[in-house]
Structures are given as C-alpha cells and as structure tokens.
Coordinates of C-alpha atoms (C1' of nucleotides) in Angstrom, one line a residue:
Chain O
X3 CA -26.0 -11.8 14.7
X4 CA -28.6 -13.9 12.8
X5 CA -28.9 -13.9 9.2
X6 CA -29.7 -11.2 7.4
X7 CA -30.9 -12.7 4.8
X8 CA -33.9 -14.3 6.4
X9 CA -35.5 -10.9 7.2
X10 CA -36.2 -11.0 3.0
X11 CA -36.8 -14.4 2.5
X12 CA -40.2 -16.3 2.4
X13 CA -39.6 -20.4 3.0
X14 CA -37.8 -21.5 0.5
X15 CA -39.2 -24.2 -1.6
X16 CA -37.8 -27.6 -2.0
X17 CA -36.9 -27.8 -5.2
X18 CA -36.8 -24.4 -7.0
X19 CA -37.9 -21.1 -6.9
X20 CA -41.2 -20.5 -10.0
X21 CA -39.4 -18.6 -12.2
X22 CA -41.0 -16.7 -15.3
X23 CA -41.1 -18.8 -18.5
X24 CA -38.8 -16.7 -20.3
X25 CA -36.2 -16.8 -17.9
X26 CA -36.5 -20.4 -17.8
X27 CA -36.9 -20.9 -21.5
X28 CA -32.8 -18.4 -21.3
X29 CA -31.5 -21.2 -19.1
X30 CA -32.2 -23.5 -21.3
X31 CA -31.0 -22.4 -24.3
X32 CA -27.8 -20.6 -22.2
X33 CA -26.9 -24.3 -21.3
X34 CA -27.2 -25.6 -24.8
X35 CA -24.7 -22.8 -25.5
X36 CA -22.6 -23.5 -22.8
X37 CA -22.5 -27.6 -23.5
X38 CA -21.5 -27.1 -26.9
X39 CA -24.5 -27.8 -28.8
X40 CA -24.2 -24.6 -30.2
X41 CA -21.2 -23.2 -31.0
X42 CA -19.7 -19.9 -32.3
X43 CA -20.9 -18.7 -35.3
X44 CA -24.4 -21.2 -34.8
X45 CA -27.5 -19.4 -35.5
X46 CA -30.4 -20.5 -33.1
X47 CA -33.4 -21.7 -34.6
X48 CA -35.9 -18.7 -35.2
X49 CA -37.9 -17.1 -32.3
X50 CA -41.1 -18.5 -34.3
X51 CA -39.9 -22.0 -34.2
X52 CA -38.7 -21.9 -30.7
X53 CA -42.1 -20.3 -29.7
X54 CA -44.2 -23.1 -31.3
X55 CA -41.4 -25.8 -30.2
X56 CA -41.9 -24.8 -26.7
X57 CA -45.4 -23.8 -26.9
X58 CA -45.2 -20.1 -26.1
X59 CA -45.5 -17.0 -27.9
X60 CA -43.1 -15.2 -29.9
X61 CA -42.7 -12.5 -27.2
X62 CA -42.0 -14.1 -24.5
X63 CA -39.5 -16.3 -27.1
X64 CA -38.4 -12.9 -27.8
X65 CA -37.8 -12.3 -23.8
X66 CA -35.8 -15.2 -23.2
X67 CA -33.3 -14.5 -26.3
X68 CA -32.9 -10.9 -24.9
X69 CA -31.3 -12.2 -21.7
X70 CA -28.8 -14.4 -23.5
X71 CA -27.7 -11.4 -25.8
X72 CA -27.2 -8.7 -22.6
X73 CA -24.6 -11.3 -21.2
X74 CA -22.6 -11.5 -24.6
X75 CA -23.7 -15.2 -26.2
X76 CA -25.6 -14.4 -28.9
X77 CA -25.8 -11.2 -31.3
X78 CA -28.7 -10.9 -33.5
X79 CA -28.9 -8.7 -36.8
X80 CA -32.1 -8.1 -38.4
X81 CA -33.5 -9.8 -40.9
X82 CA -31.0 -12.6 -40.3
X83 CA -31.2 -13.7 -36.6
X84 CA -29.8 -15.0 -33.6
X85 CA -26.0 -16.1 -33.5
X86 CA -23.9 -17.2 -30.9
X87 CA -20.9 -14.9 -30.4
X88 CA -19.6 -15.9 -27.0
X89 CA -15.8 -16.5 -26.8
X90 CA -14.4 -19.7 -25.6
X91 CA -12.5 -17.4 -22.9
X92 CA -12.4 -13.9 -21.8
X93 CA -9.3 -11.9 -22.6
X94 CA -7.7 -10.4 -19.9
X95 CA -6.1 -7.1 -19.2
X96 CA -2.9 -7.5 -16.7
X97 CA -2.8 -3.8 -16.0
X98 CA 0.4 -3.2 -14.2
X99 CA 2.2 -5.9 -16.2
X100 CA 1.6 -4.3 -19.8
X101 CA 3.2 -0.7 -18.3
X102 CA 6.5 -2.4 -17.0
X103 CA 9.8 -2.5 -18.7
X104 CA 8.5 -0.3 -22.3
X105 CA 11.8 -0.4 -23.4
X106 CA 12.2 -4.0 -23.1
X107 CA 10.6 -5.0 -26.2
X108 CA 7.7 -3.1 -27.6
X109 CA 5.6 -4.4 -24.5
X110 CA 3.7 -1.0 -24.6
X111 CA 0.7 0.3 -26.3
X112 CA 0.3 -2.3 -29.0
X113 CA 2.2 -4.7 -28.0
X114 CA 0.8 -5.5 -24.9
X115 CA -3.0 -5.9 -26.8
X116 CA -0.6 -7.8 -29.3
X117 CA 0.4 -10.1 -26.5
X118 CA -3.2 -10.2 -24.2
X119 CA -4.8 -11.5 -28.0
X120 CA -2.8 -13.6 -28.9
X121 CA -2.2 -15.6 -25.4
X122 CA -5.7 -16.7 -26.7
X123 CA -4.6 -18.3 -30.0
X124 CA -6.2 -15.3 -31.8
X125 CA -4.9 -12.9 -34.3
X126 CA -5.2 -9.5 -33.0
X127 CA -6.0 -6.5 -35.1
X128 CA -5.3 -2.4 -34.5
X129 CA -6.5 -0.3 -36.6
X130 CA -6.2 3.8 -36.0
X131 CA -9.1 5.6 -37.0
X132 CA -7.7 9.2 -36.0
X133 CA -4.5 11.0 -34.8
X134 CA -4.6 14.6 -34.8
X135 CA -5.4 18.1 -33.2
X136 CA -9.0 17.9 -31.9
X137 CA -11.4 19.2 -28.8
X138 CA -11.0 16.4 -26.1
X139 CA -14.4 15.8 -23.7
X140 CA -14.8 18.0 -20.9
X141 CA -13.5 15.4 -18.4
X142 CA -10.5 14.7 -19.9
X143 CA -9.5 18.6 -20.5
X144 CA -10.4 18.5 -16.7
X145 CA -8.2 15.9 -16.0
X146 CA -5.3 17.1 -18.0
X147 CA -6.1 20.6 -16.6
X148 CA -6.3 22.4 -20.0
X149 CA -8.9 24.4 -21.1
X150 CA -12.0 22.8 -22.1
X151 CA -14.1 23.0 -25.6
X152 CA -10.7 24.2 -27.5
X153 CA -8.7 22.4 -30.1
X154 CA -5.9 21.8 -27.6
X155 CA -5.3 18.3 -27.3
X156 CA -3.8 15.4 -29.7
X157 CA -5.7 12.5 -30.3
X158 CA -4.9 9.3 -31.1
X159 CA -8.2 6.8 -31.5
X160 CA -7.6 3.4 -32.3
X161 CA -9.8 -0.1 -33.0
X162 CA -9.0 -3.5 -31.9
X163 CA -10.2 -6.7 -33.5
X164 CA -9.1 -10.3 -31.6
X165 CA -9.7 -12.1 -35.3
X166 CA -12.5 -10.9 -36.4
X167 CA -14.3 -9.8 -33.5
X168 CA -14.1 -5.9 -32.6
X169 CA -13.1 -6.0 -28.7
X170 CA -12.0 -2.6 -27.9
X171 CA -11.7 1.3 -28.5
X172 CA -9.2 3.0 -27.3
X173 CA -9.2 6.6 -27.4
X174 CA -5.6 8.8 -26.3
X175 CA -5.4 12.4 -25.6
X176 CA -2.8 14.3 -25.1
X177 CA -1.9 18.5 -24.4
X178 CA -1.3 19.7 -28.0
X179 CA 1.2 21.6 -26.2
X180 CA 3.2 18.8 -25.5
X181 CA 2.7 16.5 -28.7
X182 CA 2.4 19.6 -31.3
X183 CA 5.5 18.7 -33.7
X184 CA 6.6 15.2 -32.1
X185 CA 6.5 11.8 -32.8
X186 CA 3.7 11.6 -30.4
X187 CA 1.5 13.5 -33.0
X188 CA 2.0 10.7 -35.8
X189 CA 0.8 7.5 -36.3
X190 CA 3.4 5.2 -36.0
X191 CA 4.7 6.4 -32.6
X192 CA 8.3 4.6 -32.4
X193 CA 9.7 2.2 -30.8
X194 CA 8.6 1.6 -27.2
X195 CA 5.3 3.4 -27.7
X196 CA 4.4 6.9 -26.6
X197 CA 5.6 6.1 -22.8
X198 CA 9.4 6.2 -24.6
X199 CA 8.3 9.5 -26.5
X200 CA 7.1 10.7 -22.9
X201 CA 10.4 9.8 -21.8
X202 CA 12.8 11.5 -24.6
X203 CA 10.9 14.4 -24.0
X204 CA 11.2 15.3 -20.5
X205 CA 8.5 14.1 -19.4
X206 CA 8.7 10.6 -18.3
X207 CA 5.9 9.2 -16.9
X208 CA 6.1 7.8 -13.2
X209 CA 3.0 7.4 -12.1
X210 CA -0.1 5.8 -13.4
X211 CA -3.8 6.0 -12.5
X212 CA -7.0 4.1 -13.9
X213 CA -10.4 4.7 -13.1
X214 CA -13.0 1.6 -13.7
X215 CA -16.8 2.3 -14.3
X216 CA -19.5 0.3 -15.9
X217 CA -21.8 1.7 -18.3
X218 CA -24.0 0.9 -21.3
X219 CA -22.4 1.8 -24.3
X220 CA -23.1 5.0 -26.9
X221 CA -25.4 4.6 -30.4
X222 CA -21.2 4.8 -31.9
X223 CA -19.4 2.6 -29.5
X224 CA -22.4 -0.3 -29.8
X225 CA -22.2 0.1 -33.6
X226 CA -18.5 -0.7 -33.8
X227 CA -18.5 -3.2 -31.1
X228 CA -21.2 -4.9 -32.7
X229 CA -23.3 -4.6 -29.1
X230 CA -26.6 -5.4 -28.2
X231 CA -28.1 -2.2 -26.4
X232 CA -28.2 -3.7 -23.6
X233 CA -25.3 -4.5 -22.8
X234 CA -22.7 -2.7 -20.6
X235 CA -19.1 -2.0 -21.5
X236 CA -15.7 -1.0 -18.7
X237 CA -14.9 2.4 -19.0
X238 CA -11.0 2.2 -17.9
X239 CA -10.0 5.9 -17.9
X240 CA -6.0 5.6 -17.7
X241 CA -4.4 8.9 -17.0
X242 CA -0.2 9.3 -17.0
X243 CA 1.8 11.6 -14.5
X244 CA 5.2 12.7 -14.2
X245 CA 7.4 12.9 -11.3
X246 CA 6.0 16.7 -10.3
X247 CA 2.4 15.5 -10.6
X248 CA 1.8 16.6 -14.3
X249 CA -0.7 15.0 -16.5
X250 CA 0.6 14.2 -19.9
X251 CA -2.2 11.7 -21.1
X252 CA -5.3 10.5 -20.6
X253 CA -6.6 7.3 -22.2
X254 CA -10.3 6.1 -22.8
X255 CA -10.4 2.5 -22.9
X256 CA -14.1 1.0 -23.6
X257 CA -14.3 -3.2 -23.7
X258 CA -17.7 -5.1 -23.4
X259 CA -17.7 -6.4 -20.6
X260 CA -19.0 -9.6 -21.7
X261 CA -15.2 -10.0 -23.5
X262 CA -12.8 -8.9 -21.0
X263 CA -11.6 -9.1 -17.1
X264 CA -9.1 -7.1 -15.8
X265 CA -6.1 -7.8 -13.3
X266 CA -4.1 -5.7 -11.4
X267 CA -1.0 -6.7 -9.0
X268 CA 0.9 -4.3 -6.3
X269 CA 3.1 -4.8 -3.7
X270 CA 2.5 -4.4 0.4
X271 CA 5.0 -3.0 2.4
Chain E
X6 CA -7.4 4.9 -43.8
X7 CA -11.3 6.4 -44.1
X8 CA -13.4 6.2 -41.3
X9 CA -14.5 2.5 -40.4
X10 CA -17.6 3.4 -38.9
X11 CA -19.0 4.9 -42.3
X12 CA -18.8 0.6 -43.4
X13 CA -22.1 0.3 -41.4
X14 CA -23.8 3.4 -40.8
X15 CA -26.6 4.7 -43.2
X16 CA -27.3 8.6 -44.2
X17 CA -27.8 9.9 -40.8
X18 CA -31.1 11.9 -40.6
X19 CA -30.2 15.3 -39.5
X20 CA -32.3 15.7 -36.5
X21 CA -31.9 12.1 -34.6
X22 CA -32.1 8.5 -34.9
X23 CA -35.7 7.3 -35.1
X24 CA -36.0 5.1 -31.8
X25 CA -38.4 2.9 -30.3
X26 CA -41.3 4.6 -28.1
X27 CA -39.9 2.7 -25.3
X28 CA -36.0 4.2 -25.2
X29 CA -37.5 7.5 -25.9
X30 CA -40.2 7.3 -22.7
X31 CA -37.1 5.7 -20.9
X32 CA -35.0 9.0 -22.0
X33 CA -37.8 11.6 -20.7
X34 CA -37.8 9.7 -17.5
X35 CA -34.1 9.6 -17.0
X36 CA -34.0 13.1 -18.1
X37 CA -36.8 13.8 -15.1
X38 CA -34.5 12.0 -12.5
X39 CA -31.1 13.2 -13.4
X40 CA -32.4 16.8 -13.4
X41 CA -33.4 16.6 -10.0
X42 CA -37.1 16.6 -10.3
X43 CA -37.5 13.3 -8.9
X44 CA -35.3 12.6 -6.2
X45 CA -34.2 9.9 -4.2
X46 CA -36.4 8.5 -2.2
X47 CA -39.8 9.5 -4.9
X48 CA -42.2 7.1 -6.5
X49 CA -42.6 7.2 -10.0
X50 CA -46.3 7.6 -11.8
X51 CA -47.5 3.8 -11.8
X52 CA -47.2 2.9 -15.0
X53 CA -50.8 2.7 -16.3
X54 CA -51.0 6.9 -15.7
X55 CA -47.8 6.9 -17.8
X56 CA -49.0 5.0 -20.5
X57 CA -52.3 6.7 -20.5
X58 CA -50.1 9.9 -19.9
X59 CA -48.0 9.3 -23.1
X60 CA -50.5 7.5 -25.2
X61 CA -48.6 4.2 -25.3
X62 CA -49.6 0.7 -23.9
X63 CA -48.7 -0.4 -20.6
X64 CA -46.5 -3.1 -22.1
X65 CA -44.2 0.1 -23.7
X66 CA -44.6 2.0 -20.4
X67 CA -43.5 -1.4 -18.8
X68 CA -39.9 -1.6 -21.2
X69 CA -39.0 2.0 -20.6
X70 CA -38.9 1.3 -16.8
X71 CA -36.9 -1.5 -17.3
X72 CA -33.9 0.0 -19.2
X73 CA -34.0 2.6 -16.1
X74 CA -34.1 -0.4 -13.5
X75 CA -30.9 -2.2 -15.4
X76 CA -29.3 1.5 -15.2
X77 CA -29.8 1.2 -11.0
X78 CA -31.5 4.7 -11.2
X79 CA -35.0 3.1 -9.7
X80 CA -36.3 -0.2 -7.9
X81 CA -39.3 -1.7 -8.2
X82 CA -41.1 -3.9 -5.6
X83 CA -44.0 -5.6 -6.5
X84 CA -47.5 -4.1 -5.6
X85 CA -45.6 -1.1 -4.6
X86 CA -44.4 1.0 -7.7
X87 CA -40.9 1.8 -8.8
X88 CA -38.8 4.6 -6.3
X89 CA -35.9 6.0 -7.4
X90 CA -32.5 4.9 -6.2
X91 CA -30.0 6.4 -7.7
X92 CA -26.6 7.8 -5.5
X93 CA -26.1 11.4 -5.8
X94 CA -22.5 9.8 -6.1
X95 CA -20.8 6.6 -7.2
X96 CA -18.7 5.1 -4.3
X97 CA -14.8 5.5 -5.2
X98 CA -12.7 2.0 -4.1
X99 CA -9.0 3.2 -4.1
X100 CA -8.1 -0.5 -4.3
X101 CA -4.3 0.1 -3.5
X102 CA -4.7 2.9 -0.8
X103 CA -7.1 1.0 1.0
X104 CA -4.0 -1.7 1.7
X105 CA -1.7 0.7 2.3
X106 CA 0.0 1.5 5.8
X107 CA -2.1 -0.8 7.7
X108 CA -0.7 -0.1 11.0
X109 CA -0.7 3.6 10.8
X110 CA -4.6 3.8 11.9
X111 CA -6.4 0.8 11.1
X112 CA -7.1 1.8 7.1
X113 CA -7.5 -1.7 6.6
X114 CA -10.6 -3.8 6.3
X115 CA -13.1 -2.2 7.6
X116 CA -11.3 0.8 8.1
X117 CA -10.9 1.3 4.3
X118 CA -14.5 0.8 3.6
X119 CA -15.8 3.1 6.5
X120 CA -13.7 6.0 4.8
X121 CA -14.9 5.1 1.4
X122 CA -18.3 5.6 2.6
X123 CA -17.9 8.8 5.1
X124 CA -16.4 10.1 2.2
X125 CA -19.6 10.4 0.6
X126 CA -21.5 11.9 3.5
X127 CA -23.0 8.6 4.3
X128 CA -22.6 6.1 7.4
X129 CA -21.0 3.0 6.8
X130 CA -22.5 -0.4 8.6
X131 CA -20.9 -3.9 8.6
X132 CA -22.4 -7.0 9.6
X133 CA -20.5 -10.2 10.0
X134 CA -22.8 -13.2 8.4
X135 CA -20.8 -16.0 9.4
X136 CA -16.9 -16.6 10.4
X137 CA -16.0 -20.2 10.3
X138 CA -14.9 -23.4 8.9
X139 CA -16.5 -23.7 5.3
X140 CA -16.2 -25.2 2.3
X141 CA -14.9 -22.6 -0.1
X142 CA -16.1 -22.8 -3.9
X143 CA -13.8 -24.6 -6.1
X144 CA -12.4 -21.4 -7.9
X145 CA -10.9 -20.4 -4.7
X146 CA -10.1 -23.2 -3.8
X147 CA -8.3 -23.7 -6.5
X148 CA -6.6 -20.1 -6.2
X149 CA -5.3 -21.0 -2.5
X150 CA -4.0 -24.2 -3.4
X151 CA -6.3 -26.4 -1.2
X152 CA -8.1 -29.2 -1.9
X153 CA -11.5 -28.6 -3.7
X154 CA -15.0 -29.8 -1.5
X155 CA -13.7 -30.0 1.7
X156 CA -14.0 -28.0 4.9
X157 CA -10.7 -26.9 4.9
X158 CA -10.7 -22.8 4.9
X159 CA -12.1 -20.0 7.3
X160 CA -15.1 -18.0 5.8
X161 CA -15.4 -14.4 7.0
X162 CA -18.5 -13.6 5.2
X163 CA -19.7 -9.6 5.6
X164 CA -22.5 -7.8 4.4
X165 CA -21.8 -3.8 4.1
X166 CA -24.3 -0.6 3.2
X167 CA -23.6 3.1 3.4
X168 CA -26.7 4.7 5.3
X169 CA -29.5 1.8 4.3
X170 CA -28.1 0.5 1.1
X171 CA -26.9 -2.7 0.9
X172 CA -23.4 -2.0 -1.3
X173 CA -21.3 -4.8 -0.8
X174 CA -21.0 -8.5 -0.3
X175 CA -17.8 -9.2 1.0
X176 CA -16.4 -13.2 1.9
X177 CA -12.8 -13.7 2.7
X178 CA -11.4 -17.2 2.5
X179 CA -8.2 -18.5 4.4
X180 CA -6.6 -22.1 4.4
X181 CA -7.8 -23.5 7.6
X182 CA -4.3 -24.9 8.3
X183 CA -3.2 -20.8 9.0
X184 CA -6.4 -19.8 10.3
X185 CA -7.4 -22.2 13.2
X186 CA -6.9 -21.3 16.5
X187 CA -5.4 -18.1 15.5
X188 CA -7.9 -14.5 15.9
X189 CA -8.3 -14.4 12.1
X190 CA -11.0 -17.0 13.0
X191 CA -12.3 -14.2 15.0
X192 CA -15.2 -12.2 14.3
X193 CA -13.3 -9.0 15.7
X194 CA -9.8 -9.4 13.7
X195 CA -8.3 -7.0 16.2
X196 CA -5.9 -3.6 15.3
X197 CA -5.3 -3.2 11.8
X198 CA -7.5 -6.3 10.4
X199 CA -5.9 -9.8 9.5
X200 CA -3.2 -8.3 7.6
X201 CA -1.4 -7.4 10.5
X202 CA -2.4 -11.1 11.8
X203 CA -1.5 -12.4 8.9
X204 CA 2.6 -10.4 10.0
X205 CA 2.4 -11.7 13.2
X206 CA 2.0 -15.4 12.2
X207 CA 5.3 -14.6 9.7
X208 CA 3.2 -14.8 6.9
X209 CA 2.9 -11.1 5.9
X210 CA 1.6 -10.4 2.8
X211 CA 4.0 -8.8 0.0
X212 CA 1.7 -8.5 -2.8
X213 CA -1.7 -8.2 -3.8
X214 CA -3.5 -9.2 -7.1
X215 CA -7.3 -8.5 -7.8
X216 CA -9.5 -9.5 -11.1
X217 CA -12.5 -7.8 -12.0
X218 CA -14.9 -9.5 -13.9
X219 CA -18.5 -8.2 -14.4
X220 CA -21.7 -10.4 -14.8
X221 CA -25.1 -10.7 -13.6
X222 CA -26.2 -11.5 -9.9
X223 CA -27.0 -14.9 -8.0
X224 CA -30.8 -14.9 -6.8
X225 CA -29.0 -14.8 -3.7
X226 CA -26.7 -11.6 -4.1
X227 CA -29.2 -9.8 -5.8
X228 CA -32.1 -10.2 -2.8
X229 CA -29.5 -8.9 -0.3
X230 CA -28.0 -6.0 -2.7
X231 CA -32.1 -5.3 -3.7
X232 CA -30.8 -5.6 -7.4
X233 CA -33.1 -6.1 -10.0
X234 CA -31.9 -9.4 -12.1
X235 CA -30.9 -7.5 -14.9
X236 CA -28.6 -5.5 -13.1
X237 CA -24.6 -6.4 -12.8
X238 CA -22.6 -6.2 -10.5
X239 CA -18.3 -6.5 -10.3
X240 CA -16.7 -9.5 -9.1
X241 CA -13.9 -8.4 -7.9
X242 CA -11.3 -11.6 -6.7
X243 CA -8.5 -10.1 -4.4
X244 CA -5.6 -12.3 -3.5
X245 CA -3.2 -11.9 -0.7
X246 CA 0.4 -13.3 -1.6
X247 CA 3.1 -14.3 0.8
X248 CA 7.3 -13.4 0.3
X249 CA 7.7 -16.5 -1.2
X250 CA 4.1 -16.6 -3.2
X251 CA 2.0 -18.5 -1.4
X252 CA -1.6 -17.6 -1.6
X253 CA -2.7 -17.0 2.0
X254 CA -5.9 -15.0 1.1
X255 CA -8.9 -14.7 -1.3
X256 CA -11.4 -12.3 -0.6
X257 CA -14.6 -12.0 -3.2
X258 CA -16.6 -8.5 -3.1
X259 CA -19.7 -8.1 -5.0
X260 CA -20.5 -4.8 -5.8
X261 CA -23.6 -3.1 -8.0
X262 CA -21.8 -1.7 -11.2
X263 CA -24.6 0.9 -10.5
X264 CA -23.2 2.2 -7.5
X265 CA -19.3 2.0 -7.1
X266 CA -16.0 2.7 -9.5
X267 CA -13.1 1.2 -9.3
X268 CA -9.0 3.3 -8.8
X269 CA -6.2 1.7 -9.2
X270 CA -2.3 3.4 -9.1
X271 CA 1.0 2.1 -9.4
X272 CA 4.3 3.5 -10.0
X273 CA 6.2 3.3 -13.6
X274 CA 10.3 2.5 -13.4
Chain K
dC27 C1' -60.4 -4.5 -1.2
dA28 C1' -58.2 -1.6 -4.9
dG29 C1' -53.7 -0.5 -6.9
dT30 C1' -49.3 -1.9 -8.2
dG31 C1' -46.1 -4.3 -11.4
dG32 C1' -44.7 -9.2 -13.7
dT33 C1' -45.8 -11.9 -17.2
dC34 C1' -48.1 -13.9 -21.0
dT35 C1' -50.9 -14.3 -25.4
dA36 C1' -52.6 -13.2 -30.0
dG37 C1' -52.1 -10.4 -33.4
dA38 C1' -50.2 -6.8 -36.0
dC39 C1' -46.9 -3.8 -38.8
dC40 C1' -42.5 -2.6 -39.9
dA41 C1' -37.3 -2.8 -41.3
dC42 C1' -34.1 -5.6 -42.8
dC43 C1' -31.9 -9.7 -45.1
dA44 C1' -31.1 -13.2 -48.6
dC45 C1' -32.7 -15.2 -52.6
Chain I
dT29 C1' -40.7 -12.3 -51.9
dG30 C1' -40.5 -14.9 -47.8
dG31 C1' -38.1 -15.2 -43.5
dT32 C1' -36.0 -12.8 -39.7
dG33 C1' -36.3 -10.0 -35.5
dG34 C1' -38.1 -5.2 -33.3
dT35 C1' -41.7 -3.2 -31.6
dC36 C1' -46.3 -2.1 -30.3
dT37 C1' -51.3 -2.8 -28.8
dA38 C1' -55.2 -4.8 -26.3
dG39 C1' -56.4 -7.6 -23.1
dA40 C1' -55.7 -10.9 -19.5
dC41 C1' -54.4 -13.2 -15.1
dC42 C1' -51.5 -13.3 -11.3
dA43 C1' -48.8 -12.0 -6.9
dC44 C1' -48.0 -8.7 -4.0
dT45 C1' -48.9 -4.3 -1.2
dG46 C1' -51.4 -1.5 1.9
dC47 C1' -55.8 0.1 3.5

DNA sequence: CAGTGGTCTAGACCACCAC
DNA sequence: TGGTGGTCTAGACCACTGC
C-alpha cells in the first residue's frame, strides 16, 4: 500500500520546512494574537513599523497582515489600520435543534439566533432590512418552482449583530401566492415564527433541506459583514416542504466563515 | 427602518466600482475560464505575456492569479505555469442518505462515496493509508471519551479522488477497547462497512452528529489535496453515537471548499 | 539551458482617517 | 496635515521544470 504521500515529498528537513518571510512574519503575529498579547479591539502596530522592526519591507509586511485578515483575526480600515476582530469562540449553528418543537417557546426563526448568541455571553441583535413583494434570484424561483424574473415571491431580509459585530444575513423567500395577505407578509411574524404561520395555513412544513457551499462573499454582503475580500462566507440555502413535496420557502443564510460552525444530528435506523 | 447599508456606502458611480487592476485582470480571466474558453486541463499565458499583454507589471499579473488560485479554478506548480482545475461540477455529499439503509446494498462507507462520485461521471478511487493502533489528536480524543496521548484508538486513515483528483481525506478513529481483534481493525471492513460491525458487536449506532467548520489546510493536507495554501477546505467531524450515547466513532473528512457542497435533510414533527 | 512562478525590495502615488 | 493601508512599478534573485 505504501504511502502516498511519499510519491510528493522531497526529504523532509529536520527542523522545518523554509517558509517565505511573510508567512513566517503571519505566524508570528497570529500567535501573539492567539496568546493574548493582543486582544480584541487591539490595533497592531503599523505595517511601517513592523517592516522596520523586523527588517523587511512594507510589502511583504503588507503580505503577512493579509493572511491573518483572510482567516478572520484582524480587520483593517483605511486610513486607520489593523485591528484584531477575532472572537474568543465561534458561534455555532445546531441545525436540526433550532427547527424542533416551534411551538414550544419561540425557538424558531429569532429565537434560535437569540439563543445560539447568547450561549456566548453576547447580546444578539436582528434587525429587518425588507419584507415585501419582490423578484427572488433565479435559483430560488427554481427551487420554489415559480416563475423566474417576476414579482412573485415575498421577502423577508434580515441582519444579525452578536453585540456589535454583524455575523449574518439572512434572506427568506416565499411564493407571493401563498404569503400575499398573511401574517407571513409582515414583519412581526407571530408567535412561533413563520413555521407556525406555515402550519395555520395548511401548509405545515415536514420536511427540511439545507444546502452548504463556500464562497467569497459579494461587494454588498462584505460591506455589511464588515469582510475582508478575501475572505469566504457558508452559503446555507434552507428550503421548507410540506407533506406532498411542496416548497413553501427558501432561505439564504450567508455567515463568515471565520465566525461560525455548523452542527447537524440525525438518527440511524 | 431605512436601509442600513446606505450608513457606509458612498454615491455609487453609475457605471461600476473603481477596482484595483489586479481584481479586474482576475475578472477577465475568470470570465475566460467560466465561459469555456479555457478548459480543464489548459495552461494559462505565463504571466510575464499577460502583464506585457495587459500593460501591467508582473507583480499585478502575479495577484490576479492568486485570487483565481484561492477560488480552486487553477493550480500552479512551480516552473511549470498555472492549469486550470476547476470541476465542471461541485461534488454533492448527502450527509444523511449516505448513512441510510446500510444493509440494503452497501451505501455505506465507501459505497456512499463511490455514488457521490459516479454521480458526476467520474471514477471514484480509495486508498487505505494506514489502519491501526494510533494515537488519536486530543480533540477526538476528547470527543470519544478516551484518554488523551495514548495509543488507545484504531486509525482508518483513507485517501479518496474522483478520476485523478485528490478530493478527500478521510481518518476514522475507534476506542481501541471496541476495535481490537474485531474486523473493524481490518483494512476490508466487510458488507455494509463498520456500521454494520459496529450492530454486530451490540453497539449499533442510533445517531449521528457532524460539525462543519471551515479553515485553511495543514502543509500536510494541502500537498495530498494539491491545494494552494490559501485555499480552505471543510472540516467536517462526524460522530457515531450508541442507544445509550456513547461515542463509538469519530471520523474527520477534509474536503476542498472548492470542490464539494454539503446536503443535509431531516424531518419536522 | 531557458522559461516558469515565488518572493522580496525600494520607491511611489493614492484614498482615507483623525486631528 | 500627517499617519494609515491599497496598490502599482521596476527590478532582482531564487527554485523549479523540461529540454
């Protein structure tokens, strides 16, 4: 059988393999990060003072600094420069959990963000930014099997702050056939979220799907989630159906990636 | 409510957003693969044509390529050039059908992955890197309830392409107190993979949790997946519980963000 | 050997921020 | 206005590939 590996492999050194200066120059300053020399809401010293404290050039600096903001520790705005943003833990998403038992006790929609927040000792935040008739994406008219490019869905597109950190969008659509009139079509959507609105209707939802991709994030979606280019956000694409197969909604989640992990829990038979 | 975006956006020009040389160069060449006219397989221009090409400096030329390398659309080797890579499809993992029925036709384990693959029009390969007595990290350990830095769990450690990608790393971890002795220590885990082992030992498995995290690869994982550093790739930590929830199971895949998405789906009561 | 990309420097100009 | 980072150029040296 062998290992595989070794087909790629030159002989390994003893010590280390060379690495570029500005990937070494990122481990360093990632481990003063991680150690707690720097903590969130620190600004790193300036790229010009780095370069001349480590005796290389701004660039390179420049480089190094790049790496630690595509994994999430450090956001840098112009004309001010480099502060460290990383969390003390990742918030996580228990998929399955946050859909049981809606009418318990609010668990749905906003509550379960409430609840995945503030798990964290941190004051979550929604804010909607749109509910109305609109043209949904391609995609999701496919998936909802309406038509696509027409006014014919409801939308409901929300914002979500963990204090004062922007952590996710979340994007709704629904056939405007089914929400035109409801409580689905306004802001506040009741008690037990939409999924009890599905329910009163006719159309209670038995069946969920999500779809998981990873993808960098649009000019619009960086801007609110405060993202460096260059890093990548989930794409969680939840989609409802109801006992004879129906699609009644289709939900755009998108979360840095850097913020969030995601859990989901089924039983064998 | 207004529209929160308008807090931190400027008069938008009416044609585009003035961006850097390099993200444009990056755009044209992503434009030139996605269309088709350079397929899988081609080598780019070497980058000093393209900068002479565009009238930029090699350094720009050099950026442009990179954002397409963290995208997994090309890969570069060193004295060679950069040759696109990019799928024609993303790989689909429908994490819960994969475990379902495991006796019906041997769906599981390799089964599941082979179908993923075929799916596609591709041909699945699996190679076994090492089944033994190992140390398991201290995460998993940790997750199966054993103690932490000894040799005290089975590895079944599996490397996995579709044609001659490398797609997946795959390494499954069992308490060596259930595995020893038993043919889940086997490289060939016989009919219907260890979780109808795990059934025959009266340990079946009743439920199943996964977490997904996303971060950037080991030097190790990313010289067998042929990942450039700056790609990411899933973590994805699946957990095999017994009846009365012990963990007999942990199983870590690595998989390029670049090449697979992620299905789950689950019933609502 | 020539051709490739990886990395680095020195220097420059710009947009943006805070004062 | 001075300090920040974003970007770009010109030029250089290196490691690696394939002839």
């Amino acid at each position: 059988m062998g290992d595989p590996y070794r087909r790629r492999k030159r002989p390994r050194p003893m010590i280390e393999q060379p690495k570029s200066q500005f990937r070494q120059l990122a481990e360093i300053l990632r481990r003063r990060i991680t150690d707690g020399e720097w903590r969130r809401g620190d600004r790193l010293p300036g790229e010009h003072d780095l370069a001349a404290q480590y005796g290389l050039s701004r660039h390179t600096v420049n480089q190094a600094v790049g790496l630690l903001r595509r994994d999430g520790l450090v956001r840098v705005e112009r004309g001010k420069g480099a502060v460290v943003t990383v969390l003390p833990q990742q918030i996580t998403r228990a998929a399955v959990a946050r859909y049981q038992r809606p009418e318990r006790e609010r668990e749905q929609a906003r509550g379960a963000f409430d609840a995945e927040i503030r798990r964290l000792g941190m004051a979550p935040h929604v804010e909607y930014r749109r509910v109305g008739r609109a043209t949904p994406p391609a995609e999701v008219a496919a998936l909802l099997g309406i038509d696509t490019g027409e006014q014919n869905a409801l939308i409901r597109d929300r914002l979500m702050w963990a204090d004062d950190v922007p952590v996710q969008i979340a994007t709704t659509f629904i056939p405007w056939t089914i929400a035109e009139g409801t409580q689905l079509a306004e802001q506040d959507s009741g008690p037990g979220g939409i999924i009890s609105r599905f329910a009163e209707l006719g159309l209670a939802q038995t069946r969920v799907t999500e779809r998981i991709t990873v993808r960098t994030p649009s000019d619009e979606e960086g801007q609110f989630l405060e993202l460096d280019p260059d890093q990548c956000v989930y794409q969680l694409v939840h989609t409802g159906w109801t006992a004879d197969d129906q699609p009644v909604e289709v939900t755009v989640h998108t979360m840095p990636v850097a913020l969030w992990r995601l859990d989901y829990e089924w039983p064998l038979d």
